[in-house]
Tab-separated table of C-alpha atoms and ligand atoms in Angstrom:
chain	number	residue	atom	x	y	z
A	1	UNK	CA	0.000	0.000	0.000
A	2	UNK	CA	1.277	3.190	-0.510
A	3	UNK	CA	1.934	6.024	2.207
A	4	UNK	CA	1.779	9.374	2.878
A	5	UNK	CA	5.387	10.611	2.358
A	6	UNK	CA	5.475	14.372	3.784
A	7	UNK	CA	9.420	13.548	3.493
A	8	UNK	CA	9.702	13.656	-0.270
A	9	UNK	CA	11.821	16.233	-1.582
A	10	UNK	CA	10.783	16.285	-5.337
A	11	UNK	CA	7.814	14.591	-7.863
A	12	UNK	CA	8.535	12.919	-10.857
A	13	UNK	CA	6.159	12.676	-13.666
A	14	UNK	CA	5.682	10.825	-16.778
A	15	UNK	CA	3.381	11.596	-19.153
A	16	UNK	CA	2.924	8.049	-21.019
A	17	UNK	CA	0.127	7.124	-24.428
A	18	UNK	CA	-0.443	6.475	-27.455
A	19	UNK	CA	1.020	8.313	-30.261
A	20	UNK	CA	-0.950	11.629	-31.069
A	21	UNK	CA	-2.931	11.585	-27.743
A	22	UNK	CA	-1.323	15.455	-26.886
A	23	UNK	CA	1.412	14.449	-24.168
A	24	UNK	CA	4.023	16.895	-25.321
A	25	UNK	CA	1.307	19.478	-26.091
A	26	UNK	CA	0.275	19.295	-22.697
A	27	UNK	CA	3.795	19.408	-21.394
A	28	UNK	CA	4.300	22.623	-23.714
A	29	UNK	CA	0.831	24.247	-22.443
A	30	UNK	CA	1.631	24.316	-18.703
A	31	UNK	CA	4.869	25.685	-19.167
A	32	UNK	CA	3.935	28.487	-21.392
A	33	UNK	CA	0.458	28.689	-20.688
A	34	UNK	CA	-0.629	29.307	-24.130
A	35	UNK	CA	-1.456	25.803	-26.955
A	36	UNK	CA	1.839	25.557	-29.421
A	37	UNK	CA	0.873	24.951	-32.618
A	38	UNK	CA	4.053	22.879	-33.559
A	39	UNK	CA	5.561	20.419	-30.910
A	40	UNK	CA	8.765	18.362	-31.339
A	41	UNK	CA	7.972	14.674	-30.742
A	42	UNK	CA	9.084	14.644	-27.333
A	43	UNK	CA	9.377	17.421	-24.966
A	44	UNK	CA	12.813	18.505	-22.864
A	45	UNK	CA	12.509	16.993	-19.446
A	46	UNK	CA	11.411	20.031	-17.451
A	47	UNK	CA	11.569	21.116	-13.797
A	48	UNK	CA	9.249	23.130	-11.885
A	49	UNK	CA	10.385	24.997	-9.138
A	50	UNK	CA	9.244	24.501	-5.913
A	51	UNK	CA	7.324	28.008	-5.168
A	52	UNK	CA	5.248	27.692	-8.387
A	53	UNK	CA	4.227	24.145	-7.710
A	54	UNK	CA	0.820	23.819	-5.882
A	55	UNK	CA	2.415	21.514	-3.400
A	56	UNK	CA	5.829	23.297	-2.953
A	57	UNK	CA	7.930	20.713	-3.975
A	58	UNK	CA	10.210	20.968	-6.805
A	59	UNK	CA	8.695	18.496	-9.733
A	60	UNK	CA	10.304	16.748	-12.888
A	61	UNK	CA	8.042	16.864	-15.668
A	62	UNK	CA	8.840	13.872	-18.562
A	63	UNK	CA	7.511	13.159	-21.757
A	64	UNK	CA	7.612	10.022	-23.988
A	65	UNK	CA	8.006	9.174	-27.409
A	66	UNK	CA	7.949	5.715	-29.139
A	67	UNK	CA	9.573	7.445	-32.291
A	68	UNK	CA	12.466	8.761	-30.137
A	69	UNK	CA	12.464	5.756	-27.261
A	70	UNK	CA	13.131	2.318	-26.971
A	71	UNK	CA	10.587	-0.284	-24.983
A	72	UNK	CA	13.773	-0.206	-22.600
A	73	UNK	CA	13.864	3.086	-22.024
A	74	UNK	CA	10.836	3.726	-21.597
A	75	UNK	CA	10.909	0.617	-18.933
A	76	UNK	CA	13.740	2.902	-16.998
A	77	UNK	CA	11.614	5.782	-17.043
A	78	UNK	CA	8.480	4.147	-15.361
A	79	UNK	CA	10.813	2.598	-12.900
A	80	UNK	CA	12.360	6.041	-12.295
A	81	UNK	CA	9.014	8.136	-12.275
A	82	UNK	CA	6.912	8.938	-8.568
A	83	UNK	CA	3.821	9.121	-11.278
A	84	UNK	CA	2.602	8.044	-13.958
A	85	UNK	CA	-0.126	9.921	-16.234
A	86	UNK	CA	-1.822	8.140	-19.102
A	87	UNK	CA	-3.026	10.519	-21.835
A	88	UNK	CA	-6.112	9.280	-23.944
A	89	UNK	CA	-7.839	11.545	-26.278
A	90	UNK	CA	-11.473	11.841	-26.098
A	91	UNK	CA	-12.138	11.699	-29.095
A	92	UNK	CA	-10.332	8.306	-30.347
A	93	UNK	CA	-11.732	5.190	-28.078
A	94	UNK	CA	-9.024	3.275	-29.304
A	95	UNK	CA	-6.853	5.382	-27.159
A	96	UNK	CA	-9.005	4.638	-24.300
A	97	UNK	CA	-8.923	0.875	-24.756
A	98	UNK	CA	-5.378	0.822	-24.769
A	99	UNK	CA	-5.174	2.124	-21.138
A	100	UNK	CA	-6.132	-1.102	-19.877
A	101	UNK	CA	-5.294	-3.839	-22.592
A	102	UNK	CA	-1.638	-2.213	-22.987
A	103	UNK	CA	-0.650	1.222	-20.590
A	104	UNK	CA	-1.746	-0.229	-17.253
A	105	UNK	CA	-0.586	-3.856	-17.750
A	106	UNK	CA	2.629	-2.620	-19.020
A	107	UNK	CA	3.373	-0.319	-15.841
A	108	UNK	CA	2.418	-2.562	-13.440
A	109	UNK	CA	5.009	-5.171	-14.890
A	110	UNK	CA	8.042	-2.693	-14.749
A	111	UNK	CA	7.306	-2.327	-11.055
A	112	UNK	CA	7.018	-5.068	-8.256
A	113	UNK	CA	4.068	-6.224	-7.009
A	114	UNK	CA	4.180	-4.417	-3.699
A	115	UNK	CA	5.307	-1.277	-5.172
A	116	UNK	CA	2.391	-0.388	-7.556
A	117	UNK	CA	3.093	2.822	-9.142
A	118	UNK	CA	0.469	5.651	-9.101
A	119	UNK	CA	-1.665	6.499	-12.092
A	120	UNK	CA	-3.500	9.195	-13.003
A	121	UNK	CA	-5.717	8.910	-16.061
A	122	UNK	CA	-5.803	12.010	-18.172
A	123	UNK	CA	-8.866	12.259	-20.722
A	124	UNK	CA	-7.076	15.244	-23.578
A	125	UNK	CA	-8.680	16.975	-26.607
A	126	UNK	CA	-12.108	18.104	-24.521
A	127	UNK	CA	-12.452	20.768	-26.956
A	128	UNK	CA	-13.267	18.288	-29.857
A	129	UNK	CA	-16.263	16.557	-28.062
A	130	UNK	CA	-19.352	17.226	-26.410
A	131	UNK	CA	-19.378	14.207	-24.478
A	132	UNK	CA	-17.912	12.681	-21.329
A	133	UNK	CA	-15.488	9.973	-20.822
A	134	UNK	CA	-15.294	10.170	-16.770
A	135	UNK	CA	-17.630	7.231	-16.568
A	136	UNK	CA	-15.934	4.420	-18.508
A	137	UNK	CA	-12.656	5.764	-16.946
A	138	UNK	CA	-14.238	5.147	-13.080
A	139	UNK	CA	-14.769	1.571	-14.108
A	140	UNK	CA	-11.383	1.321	-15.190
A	141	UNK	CA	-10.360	3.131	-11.659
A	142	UNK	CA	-12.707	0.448	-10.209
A	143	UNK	CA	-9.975	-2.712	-11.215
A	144	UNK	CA	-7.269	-0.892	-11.256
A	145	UNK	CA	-6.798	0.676	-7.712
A	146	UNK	CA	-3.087	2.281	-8.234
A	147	UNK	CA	-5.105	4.640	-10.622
A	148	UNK	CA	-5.495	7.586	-8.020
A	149	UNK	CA	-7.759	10.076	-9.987
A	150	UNK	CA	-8.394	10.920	-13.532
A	151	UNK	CA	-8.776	14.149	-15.281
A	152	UNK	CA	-10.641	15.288	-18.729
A	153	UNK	CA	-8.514	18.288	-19.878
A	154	UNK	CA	-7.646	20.282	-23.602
A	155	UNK	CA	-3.788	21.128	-24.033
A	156	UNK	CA	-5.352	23.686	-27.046
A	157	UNK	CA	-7.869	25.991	-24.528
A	158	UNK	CA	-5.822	25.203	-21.254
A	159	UNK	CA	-8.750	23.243	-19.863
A	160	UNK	CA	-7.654	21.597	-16.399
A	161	UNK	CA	-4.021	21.898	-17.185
A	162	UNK	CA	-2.512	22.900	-13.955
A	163	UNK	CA	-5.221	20.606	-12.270
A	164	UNK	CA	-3.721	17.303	-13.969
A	165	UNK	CA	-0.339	18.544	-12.836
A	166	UNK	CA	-1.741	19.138	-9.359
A	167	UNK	CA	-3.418	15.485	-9.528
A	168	UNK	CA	-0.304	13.999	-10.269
A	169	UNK	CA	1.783	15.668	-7.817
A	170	UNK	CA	-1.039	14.880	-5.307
A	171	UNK	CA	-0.950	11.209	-6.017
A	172	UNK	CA	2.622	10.891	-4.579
A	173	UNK	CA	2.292	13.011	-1.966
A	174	UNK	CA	-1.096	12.505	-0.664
A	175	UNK	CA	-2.084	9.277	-2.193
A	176	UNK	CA	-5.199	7.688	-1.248
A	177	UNK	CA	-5.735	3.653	-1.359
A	178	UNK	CA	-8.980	2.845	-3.383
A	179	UNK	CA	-8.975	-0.702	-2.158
A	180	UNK	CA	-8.921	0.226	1.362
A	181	UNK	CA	-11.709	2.824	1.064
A	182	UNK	CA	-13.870	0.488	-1.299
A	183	UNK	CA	-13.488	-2.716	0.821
A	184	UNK	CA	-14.752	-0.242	4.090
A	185	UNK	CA	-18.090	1.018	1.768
A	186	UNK	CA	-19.114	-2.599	1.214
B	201	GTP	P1	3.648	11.473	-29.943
B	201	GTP	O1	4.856	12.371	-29.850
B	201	GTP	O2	3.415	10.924	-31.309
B	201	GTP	O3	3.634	10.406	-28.903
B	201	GTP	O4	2.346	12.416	-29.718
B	201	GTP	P2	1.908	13.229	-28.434
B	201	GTP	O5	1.063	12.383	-27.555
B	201	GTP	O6	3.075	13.904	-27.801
B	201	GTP	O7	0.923	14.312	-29.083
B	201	GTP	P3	1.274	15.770	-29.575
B	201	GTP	O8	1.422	16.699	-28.425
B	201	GTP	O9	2.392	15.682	-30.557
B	201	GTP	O10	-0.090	16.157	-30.299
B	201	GTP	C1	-0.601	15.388	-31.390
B	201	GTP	C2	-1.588	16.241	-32.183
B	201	GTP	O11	-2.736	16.519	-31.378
B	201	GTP	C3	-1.010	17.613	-32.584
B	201	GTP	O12	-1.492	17.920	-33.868
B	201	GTP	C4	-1.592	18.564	-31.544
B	201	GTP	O13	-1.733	19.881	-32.049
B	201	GTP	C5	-2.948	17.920	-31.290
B	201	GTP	N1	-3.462	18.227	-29.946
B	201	GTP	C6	-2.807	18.059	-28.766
B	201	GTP	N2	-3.583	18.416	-27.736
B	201	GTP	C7	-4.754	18.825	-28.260
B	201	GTP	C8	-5.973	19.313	-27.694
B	201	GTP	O14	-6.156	19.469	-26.473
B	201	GTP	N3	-6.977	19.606	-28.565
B	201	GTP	C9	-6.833	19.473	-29.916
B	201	GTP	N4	-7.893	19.796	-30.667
B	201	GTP	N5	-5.713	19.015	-30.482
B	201	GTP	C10	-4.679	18.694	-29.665
């Protein structure tokens, strides 16, 4: 189970997805607050400082690319990451069937059993639909308990941005355990 850690001195965060699902153009919106139009395939590893973070703890921001990364490497950085988010875009439900039958398998065997890694499930491209994917998403949340929260957001109007940044940081520093508070509901 994972634990409060007030100790922690900094968050790391992977952004992780399929190709096109808007992981560097989310990256790219936080830090500049405004959509960019073009975006290299992967995104610079950036750091936040501390006084700017919502939590006050300095926090690694780092993006991934199958056209620039091997299954290895990206293996290393899952191992090396406090967080993991896993973009989806709204609008493609292929995207969103690949969280389960590939993203969340494939992080939970880079880590040990004991040791499940938190997720936070991030729902991009709002502005394109008029629809909501929160509920299939909670049912994923529902067998997958190392999935903390989940977010719908839009890297082009800035929708929810700093909250799925906040979610993630939140995750590894005040994580909650599903399975504990589901098995005291029933
Ligand atoms: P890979 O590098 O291939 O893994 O893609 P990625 O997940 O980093 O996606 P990327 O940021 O390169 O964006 C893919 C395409 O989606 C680009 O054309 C972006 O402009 C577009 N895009 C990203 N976010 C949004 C969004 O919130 N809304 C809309 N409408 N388009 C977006």
């Amino acid at each position: 189970m994972v634990t409060w850690n007030p100790t922690r001195r900094n968050v790391r965060i992977l952004l992780v997805g399929d190709q096109g699902v808007g992981k560097t153009s989310l990256i790219l919106s936080l830090v500049s607050e405004e959509f960019p139009e073009d975006v290299p395939s992967k995104a610079e590893e950036i750091t936040i400082p501390a006084n700017v973070t919502p939590e006050q703890v300095p926090t690694n921001i780092v993006d991934y690319s199958a056209l620039e990364q091997t299954d290895e490497t990206l293996s290393e950085e899952i191992q090396k990451a406090h967080v993991v988010c896993v973009v989806y875009a709204v609008d493609d439900d292929e995207t969103l069937d690949r969280i389960t039958s590939h993203w969340l398998p494939l992080i939970r065997g880079c880590c040990s059993a004991d040791q499940r890694k938190p997720v936070v499930l991030v729902g991009n491209k709002v502005d394109l639909v008029e629809y909501s994917t929160i509920d299939n998403v909670l049912s994923i949340m529902e067998d997958f308990p190392e999935v903390e929260s989940c977010v719908e957001c839009s890297a082009k109007t800035l929708h929810n941005i700093s909250e799925m940044f906040y979610y993630a940081q939140k995750a590894v520093l005040h994580p909650t355990s599903p399975l504990y508070i589901m098995e005291e509901q029933d």
